[in-house]
Structures are given as C-alpha cells and as structure tokens.
Amino acid sequence: AQSVSQHNHHVILSEAASLELGCNYSYGGTVNLFWYVQYPGQHLQLLLKYFSGDPLVKGIKGFEAEFIKSKFSFNLRKPSVQWSDTAEYFCAVTSYGGSQGNLIFGKGTKLSVKP
Amino acid sequence: NAGVTQTPKFQVLKTGQSMTLQCAQDMNHEYMSWYRQDPGMGLRLIHYSVGAGITDQGEVPNGYNVSRSTTEDFPLRLLSAAPSQTSVYFCASSPGQGARRQYFGPGTRLTVT
C-alpha cells in the first residue's frame, strides 16, 4: 500500500526565514503529488500539484515544490515565510489502478511563524 | 455549482447513538470518498466509491457504513457512535479514481461523549 511520510511534526520559524518541509512517498509507479494547506479553522486548500513535466512546480502564495523521483520526495519550499503562512501542511499522493487511485495523505506538518 | 456540500457542520452525539453525515456534489463526479482528520494523524480514508452502487473500504472503515445509490450523494453512517469517532470528517469528490484534482467539502466536526 502507498504511504506518505512527512518528516516534521511541528516547525517554528520567524518571519522572513526560509521554509522546507519534507515529504516522501512509498509507491514506485507513476504518481500524482499534492500539497494541501489548512489554515486555522478552515478546510483544506490545494497549494500545488505535480503530475508530469518540469519537476519544479510553483503554487499559490509563493510556494514551490520539487519532485525528485530517485528519492521518492516532493519537498515544499518557500524562500521567505510570513506570519499568515501559519497553518498545517499536508503532502498527498495518488496513483493509478484500483485502490492506488485513492488520495493518501501524510500526517501533516504544523507551521508556526513568529511575527 | 455548489461543489461538495456536507451537513451538518457540527454534531454532538452520545455514545451508542446513530447518525448519518451527508455529502453531496453537483459536478457529476464518479469518485467520492470520506476522510477523518485527527490531530497528528493527517487525513485517513474511511470509505470510497467509484460510482453509483460501488463502494469499498479505505484505511479506517470500522464503525462506519456507506452506500452510493446516486451519483450525487454519498452518506456516511455511524451505527453506534463511540468516543473514538470524535473527529472532523471530510467528504471529497473527483471525476474518477486517481484524478488530478479532488474537491473537498467544508467538513463536519463530530463530538461523541
């Protein structure tokens, strides 16, 4: 079965610091990769996604992620975080074929940005 | 389009009570799913459906039943609620399994006392 690992449970940064959140997945076939964000009290929003092509994908609000197939990784980055980026971030993966088509989430990384 | 709607938004149950969480979508999506979100656990798949009349279990199906009589609706039933089912429940839909975009509902916060 597929699985998604997010390395950090809680990250605390000061404003203007750079961010990198790790994500690794277990499936070796063709995958679609996602990062979702959940702001306090709100539901999930899609931050960015990778299906194919350029492994560096850009999302909303200055976020980007790099797909490294050899490392089964899809790390999320932002050069300079803002207080408003305080949220929980979820990496997710889906693939093709039967139950592998289900969207599987990591456990999430809570980001706290200090003003 | 209203997208994916869920009712109720909040619910408090006593242990042993039953209830149904409603989920509906108006995008004619074949694939629908239910997740529960718990602190430190992310979102875990409960049940999913690839079309009307077809359902299957996800990662954490115990204590939950589903049915899919129409394309639009995918209710989640708790037959005998337990405190361990206190969670936030999200419904999602997409054009098909493995689709490149899933649409999430706003969630239902359930507390079982």
mmCIF file of C-alpha atoms in Angstrom:
data_model
loop_
_atom_site.group_PDB
_atom_site.id
_atom_site.type_symbol
_atom_site.label_atom_id
_atom_site.label_comp_id
_atom_site.label_asym_id
_atom_site.label_seq_id
_atom_site.Cartn_x
_atom_site.Cartn_y
_atom_site.Cartn_z
ATOM 1 C CA ALA A 1 0.000 0.000 0.000
ATOM 2 C CA GLN A 2 1.074 3.521 -0.622
ATOM 3 C CA SER A 3 2.221 5.665 2.247
ATOM 4 C CA VAL A 4 3.352 9.243 2.686
ATOM 5 C CA SER A 5 5.848 10.405 5.292
ATOM 6 C CA GLN A 6 6.226 13.968 6.447
ATOM 7 C CA HIS A 7 9.379 14.387 8.436
ATOM 8 C CA ASN A 8 8.467 17.259 10.692
ATOM 9 C CA HIS A 9 5.501 17.340 13.011
ATOM 10 C CA HIS A 10 5.855 20.986 14.025
ATOM 11 C CA VAL A 11 8.099 23.651 12.550
ATOM 12 C CA ILE A 12 8.541 27.050 14.163
ATOM 13 C CA LEU A 13 10.088 29.867 12.144
ATOM 14 C CA SER A 14 10.473 33.592 12.358
ATOM 15 C CA GLU A 15 9.082 35.789 9.617
ATOM 16 C CA ALA A 16 11.366 36.041 6.563
ATOM 17 C CA ALA A 17 13.003 32.694 7.307
ATOM 18 C CA SER A 18 13.155 30.117 4.547
ATOM 19 C CA LEU A 19 10.965 27.043 4.712
ATOM 20 C CA GLU A 20 11.426 23.497 3.542
ATOM 21 C CA LEU A 21 9.002 20.760 4.523
ATOM 22 C CA GLY A 22 9.944 17.210 3.688
ATOM 23 C CA CYS A 23 7.668 14.638 2.065
ATOM 24 C CA ASN A 24 8.483 11.121 0.934
ATOM 25 C CA TYR A 25 6.144 8.583 -0.595
ATOM 26 C CA SER A 26 6.439 4.841 -0.910
ATOM 27 C CA TYR A 27 4.951 3.979 -4.279
ATOM 28 C CA GLY A 28 7.323 3.341 -7.183
ATOM 29 C CA GLY A 29 4.947 3.756 -10.115
ATOM 30 C CA THR A 30 3.523 6.822 -11.763
ATOM 31 C CA VAL A 31 2.222 9.187 -9.124
ATOM 32 C CA ASN A 32 0.413 12.470 -8.797
ATOM 33 C CA LEU A 33 1.685 14.566 -5.903
ATOM 34 C CA PHE A 34 -0.028 17.315 -3.974
ATOM 35 C CA TRP A 35 0.489 19.746 -1.172
ATOM 36 C CA TYR A 36 -2.566 20.964 0.690
ATOM 37 C CA VAL A 37 -2.762 23.690 3.304
ATOM 38 C CA GLN A 38 -5.250 24.062 6.130
ATOM 39 C CA TYR A 39 -5.378 27.440 7.835
ATOM 40 C CA PRO A 40 -6.680 27.510 11.413
ATOM 41 C CA GLY A 41 -10.399 26.799 11.477
ATOM 42 C CA GLN A 42 -10.640 26.312 7.742
ATOM 43 C CA HIS A 43 -10.861 23.369 5.402
ATOM 44 C CA LEU A 44 -8.242 22.053 3.005
ATOM 45 C CA GLN A 45 -6.979 24.132 0.111
ATOM 46 C CA LEU A 46 -4.802 22.902 -2.730
ATOM 47 C CA LEU A 47 -1.413 24.608 -2.625
ATOM 48 C CA LEU A 48 0.231 22.972 -5.619
ATOM 49 C CA LYS A 49 0.378 19.738 -7.574
ATOM 50 C CA TYR A 50 2.698 17.716 -9.763
ATOM 51 C CA PHE A 51 1.577 15.351 -12.495
ATOM 52 C CA SER A 52 4.399 15.291 -15.043
ATOM 53 C CA GLY A 53 6.937 17.501 -16.786
ATOM 54 C CA ASP A 54 9.063 20.070 -15.009
ATOM 55 C CA PRO A 55 9.818 18.623 -11.565
ATOM 56 C CA LEU A 56 9.853 22.087 -10.029
ATOM 57 C CA VAL A 57 6.267 23.225 -9.602
ATOM 58 C CA LYS A 58 5.062 26.575 -8.406
ATOM 59 C CA GLY A 59 1.921 27.047 -6.413
ATOM 60 C CA ILE A 60 -0.018 29.821 -4.825
ATOM 61 C CA LYS A 61 1.342 32.328 -2.300
ATOM 62 C CA GLY A 62 4.982 31.888 -3.350
ATOM 63 C CA PHE A 63 5.226 28.190 -2.529
ATOM 64 C CA GLU A 64 7.054 25.734 -4.736
ATOM 65 C CA ALA A 65 7.863 22.041 -4.577
ATOM 66 C CA GLU A 66 10.446 19.843 -6.233
ATOM 67 C CA PHE A 67 9.747 16.297 -7.321
ATOM 68 C CA ILE A 68 12.845 14.097 -7.096
ATOM 69 C CA LYS A 69 11.869 10.723 -8.471
ATOM 70 C CA SER A 70 15.069 8.949 -7.402
ATOM 71 C CA LYS A 71 14.453 9.976 -3.802
ATOM 72 C CA PHE A 72 10.661 9.486 -3.873
ATOM 73 C CA SER A 73 10.437 13.004 -2.496
ATOM 74 C CA PHE A 74 8.273 16.059 -3.027
ATOM 75 C CA ASN A 75 9.533 18.743 -0.662
ATOM 76 C CA LEU A 76 7.720 22.029 -0.210
ATOM 77 C CA ARG A 77 9.696 25.267 -0.116
ATOM 78 C CA LYS A 78 9.163 28.969 0.367
ATOM 79 C CA PRO A 79 12.053 31.449 0.369
ATOM 80 C CA SER A 80 10.574 33.818 2.940
ATOM 81 C CA VAL A 81 7.637 32.910 5.175
ATOM 82 C CA GLN A 82 5.062 35.315 6.535
ATOM 83 C CA TRP A 83 3.004 35.184 9.703
ATOM 84 C CA SER A 84 -0.021 34.441 7.508
ATOM 85 C CA ASP A 85 1.608 31.147 6.439
ATOM 86 C CA THR A 86 0.873 29.736 9.874
ATOM 87 C CA ALA A 87 -1.125 26.622 9.039
ATOM 88 C CA GLU A 88 -0.924 22.873 8.756
ATOM 89 C CA TYR A 89 0.523 21.458 5.550
ATOM 90 C CA PHE A 90 -0.297 18.054 4.130
ATOM 91 C CA CYS A 91 1.512 16.145 1.430
ATOM 92 C CA ALA A 92 -0.626 13.684 -0.525
ATOM 93 C CA VAL A 93 -0.196 11.180 -3.338
ATOM 94 C CA THR A 94 -2.425 9.318 -5.715
ATOM 95 C CA SER A 95 -1.593 6.815 -8.389
ATOM 96 C CA TYR A 96 -3.369 4.638 -10.902
ATOM 97 C CA GLY A 97 -5.003 1.274 -10.679
ATOM 98 C CA GLY A 98 -7.597 0.157 -8.147
ATOM 99 C CA SER A 99 -7.150 1.392 -4.604
ATOM 100 C CA GLN A 100 -3.917 3.125 -5.622
ATOM 101 C CA GLY A 101 -6.162 5.752 -7.128
ATOM 102 C CA ASN A 102 -7.164 6.882 -3.663
ATOM 103 C CA LEU A 103 -5.616 10.072 -2.345
ATOM 104 C CA ILE A 104 -3.337 9.193 0.562
ATOM 105 C CA PHE A 105 -2.185 11.878 2.980
ATOM 106 C CA GLY A 106 0.809 12.309 5.211
ATOM 107 C CA LYS A 107 0.248 13.119 8.861
ATOM 108 C CA GLY A 108 0.795 16.795 8.318
ATOM 109 C CA THR A 109 3.313 19.407 9.430
ATOM 110 C CA LYS A 110 2.168 22.262 11.568
ATOM 111 C CA LEU A 111 3.961 25.503 10.722
ATOM 112 C CA SER A 112 4.024 28.325 13.232
ATOM 113 C CA VAL A 113 5.515 31.620 12.056
ATOM 114 C CA LYS A 114 6.504 34.110 14.726
ATOM 115 C CA PRO A 115 5.994 37.770 13.820
ATOM 116 C CA ASN B 1 -22.119 24.825 -8.916
ATOM 117 C CA ALA B 2 -22.242 24.397 -5.159
ATOM 118 C CA GLY B 3 -19.335 21.925 -5.324
ATOM 119 C CA VAL B 4 -19.192 19.477 -2.429
ATOM 120 C CA THR B 5 -21.572 20.145 0.426
ATOM 121 C CA GLN B 6 -21.663 18.493 3.834
ATOM 122 C CA THR B 7 -24.249 18.577 6.563
ATOM 123 C CA PRO B 8 -24.302 19.107 9.446
ATOM 124 C CA LYS B 9 -21.315 21.335 10.193
ATOM 125 C CA PHE B 10 -21.264 20.379 13.858
ATOM 126 C CA GLN B 11 -22.781 17.479 15.750
ATOM 127 C CA VAL B 12 -22.628 16.177 19.283
ATOM 128 C CA LEU B 13 -23.670 12.583 19.925
ATOM 129 C CA LYS B 14 -23.867 10.373 22.961
ATOM 130 C CA THR B 15 -22.127 7.017 22.918
ATOM 131 C CA GLY B 16 -24.305 4.442 21.193
ATOM 132 C CA GLN B 17 -26.351 6.887 19.152
ATOM 133 C CA SER B 18 -26.506 6.605 15.406
ATOM 134 C CA MET B 19 -26.386 9.302 12.790
ATOM 135 C CA THR B 20 -25.705 9.958 9.137
ATOM 136 C CA LEU B 21 -23.300 12.534 7.807
ATOM 137 C CA GLN B 22 -24.494 13.831 4.483
ATOM 138 C CA CYS B 23 -22.324 14.570 1.470
ATOM 139 C CA ALA B 24 -23.498 15.764 -1.919
ATOM 140 C CA GLN B 25 -21.801 17.007 -5.063
ATOM 141 C CA ASP B 26 -23.253 18.607 -8.168
ATOM 142 C CA MET B 27 -20.316 18.104 -10.529
ATOM 143 C CA ASN B 28 -21.362 14.656 -11.795
ATOM 144 C CA HIS B 29 -18.220 13.153 -10.303
ATOM 145 C CA GLU B 30 -17.934 9.375 -10.299
ATOM 146 C CA TYR B 31 -15.481 9.128 -7.401
ATOM 147 C CA MET B 32 -16.378 10.132 -3.860
ATOM 148 C CA SER B 33 -14.645 9.481 -0.581
ATOM 149 C CA TRP B 34 -14.791 10.075 3.146
ATOM 150 C CA TYR B 35 -11.836 11.017 5.342
ATOM 151 C CA ARG B 36 -11.459 11.634 9.028
ATOM 152 C CA GLN B 37 -8.938 14.118 10.346
ATOM 153 C CA ASP B 38 -7.413 13.705 13.782
ATOM 154 C CA PRO B 39 -4.563 15.700 15.361
ATOM 155 C CA GLY B 40 -1.193 14.274 14.397
ATOM 156 C CA MET B 41 -2.765 11.665 12.110
ATOM 157 C CA GLY B 42 -3.477 13.648 8.966
ATOM 158 C CA LEU B 43 -6.462 12.627 6.886
ATOM 159 C CA ARG B 44 -7.264 8.946 6.777
ATOM 160 C CA LEU B 45 -9.514 7.366 4.193
ATOM 161 C CA ILE B 46 -12.626 5.717 5.615
ATOM 162 C CA HIS B 47 -14.599 4.574 2.572
ATOM 163 C CA TYR B 48 -14.714 5.438 -1.072
ATOM 164 C CA SER B 49 -16.923 4.905 -4.085
ATOM 165 C CA VAL B 50 -16.001 4.738 -7.752
ATOM 166 C CA GLY B 51 -19.581 5.102 -8.919
ATOM 167 C CA ALA B 52 -23.207 4.594 -8.016
ATOM 168 C CA GLY B 53 -23.688 1.186 -6.411
ATOM 169 C CA ILE B 54 -19.956 0.621 -5.856
ATOM 170 C CA THR B 55 -18.225 1.226 -2.536
ATOM 171 C CA ASP B 56 -15.076 -0.054 -0.904
ATOM 172 C CA GLN B 57 -13.188 0.270 2.342
ATOM 173 C CA GLY B 58 -10.328 2.603 2.966
ATOM 174 C CA GLU B 59 -7.749 2.618 5.731
ATOM 175 C CA VAL B 60 -10.097 3.019 8.734
ATOM 176 C CA PRO B 61 -13.552 1.625 7.855
ATOM 177 C CA ASN B 62 -14.551 0.047 11.170
ATOM 178 C CA GLY B 63 -17.653 1.572 12.724
ATOM 179 C CA TYR B 64 -18.776 3.257 9.522
ATOM 180 C CA ASN B 65 -21.117 2.264 6.712
ATOM 181 C CA VAL B 66 -21.641 3.878 3.338
ATOM 182 C CA SER B 67 -23.866 3.469 0.336
ATOM 183 C CA ARG B 68 -23.994 5.145 -3.048
ATOM 184 C CA SER B 69 -27.455 4.975 -4.550
ATOM 185 C CA THR B 70 -26.975 8.059 -6.731
ATOM 186 C CA THR B 71 -24.004 9.764 -8.321
ATOM 187 C CA GLU B 72 -24.642 12.912 -6.277
ATOM 188 C CA ASP B 73 -24.873 11.570 -2.727
ATOM 189 C CA PHE B 74 -22.505 9.606 -0.534
ATOM 190 C CA PRO B 75 -23.743 9.445 3.073
ATOM 191 C CA LEU B 76 -21.602 8.135 5.922
ATOM 192 C CA ARG B 77 -23.407 6.274 8.676
ATOM 193 C CA LEU B 78 -22.295 5.748 12.230
ATOM 194 C CA LEU B 79 -24.426 2.907 13.573
ATOM 195 C CA SER B 80 -23.328 3.107 17.206
ATOM 196 C CA ALA B 81 -21.152 6.107 17.905
ATOM 197 C CA ALA B 82 -18.067 5.758 20.103
ATOM 198 C CA PRO B 83 -15.817 8.441 21.633
ATOM 199 C CA SER B 84 -13.028 7.236 19.312
ATOM 200 C CA GLN B 85 -15.097 8.551 16.417
ATOM 201 C CA THR B 86 -14.781 12.113 17.649
ATOM 202 C CA SER B 87 -13.136 13.762 14.665
ATOM 203 C CA VAL B 88 -13.546 16.115 11.747
ATOM 204 C CA TYR B 89 -14.982 14.379 8.708
ATOM 205 C CA PHE B 90 -14.318 15.489 5.162
ATOM 206 C CA CYS B 91 -16.024 14.331 2.037
ATOM 207 C CA ALA B 92 -14.306 14.650 -1.336
ATOM 208 C CA SER B 93 -15.167 14.030 -4.961
ATOM 209 C CA SER B 94 -13.343 13.848 -8.276
ATOM 210 C CA PRO B 95 -14.092 12.847 -11.842
ATOM 211 C CA GLY B 96 -12.501 9.460 -11.283
ATOM 212 C CA GLN B 97 -10.148 7.478 -9.101
ATOM 213 C CA GLY B 98 -6.610 8.785 -9.461
ATOM 214 C CA ALA B 99 -7.961 12.050 -10.807
ATOM 215 C CA ARG B 100 -5.705 15.030 -10.781
ATOM 216 C CA ARG B 101 -7.983 17.171 -8.673
ATOM 217 C CA GLN B 102 -10.087 16.329 -5.665
ATOM 218 C CA TYR B 103 -12.759 18.672 -4.382
ATOM 219 C CA PHE B 104 -13.223 18.751 -0.636
ATOM 220 C CA GLY B 105 -16.271 19.653 1.356
ATOM 221 C CA PRO B 106 -16.100 22.052 4.324
ATOM 222 C CA GLY B 107 -16.117 19.271 6.903
ATOM 223 C CA THR B 108 -18.301 18.072 9.767
ATOM 224 C CA ARG B 109 -16.985 18.325 13.307
ATOM 225 C CA LEU B 110 -18.348 15.412 15.330
ATOM 226 C CA THR B 111 -18.027 15.008 19.073
ATOM 227 C CA VAL B 112 -19.080 11.784 20.774
ATOM 228 C CA THR B 113 -19.448 11.980 24.541
#
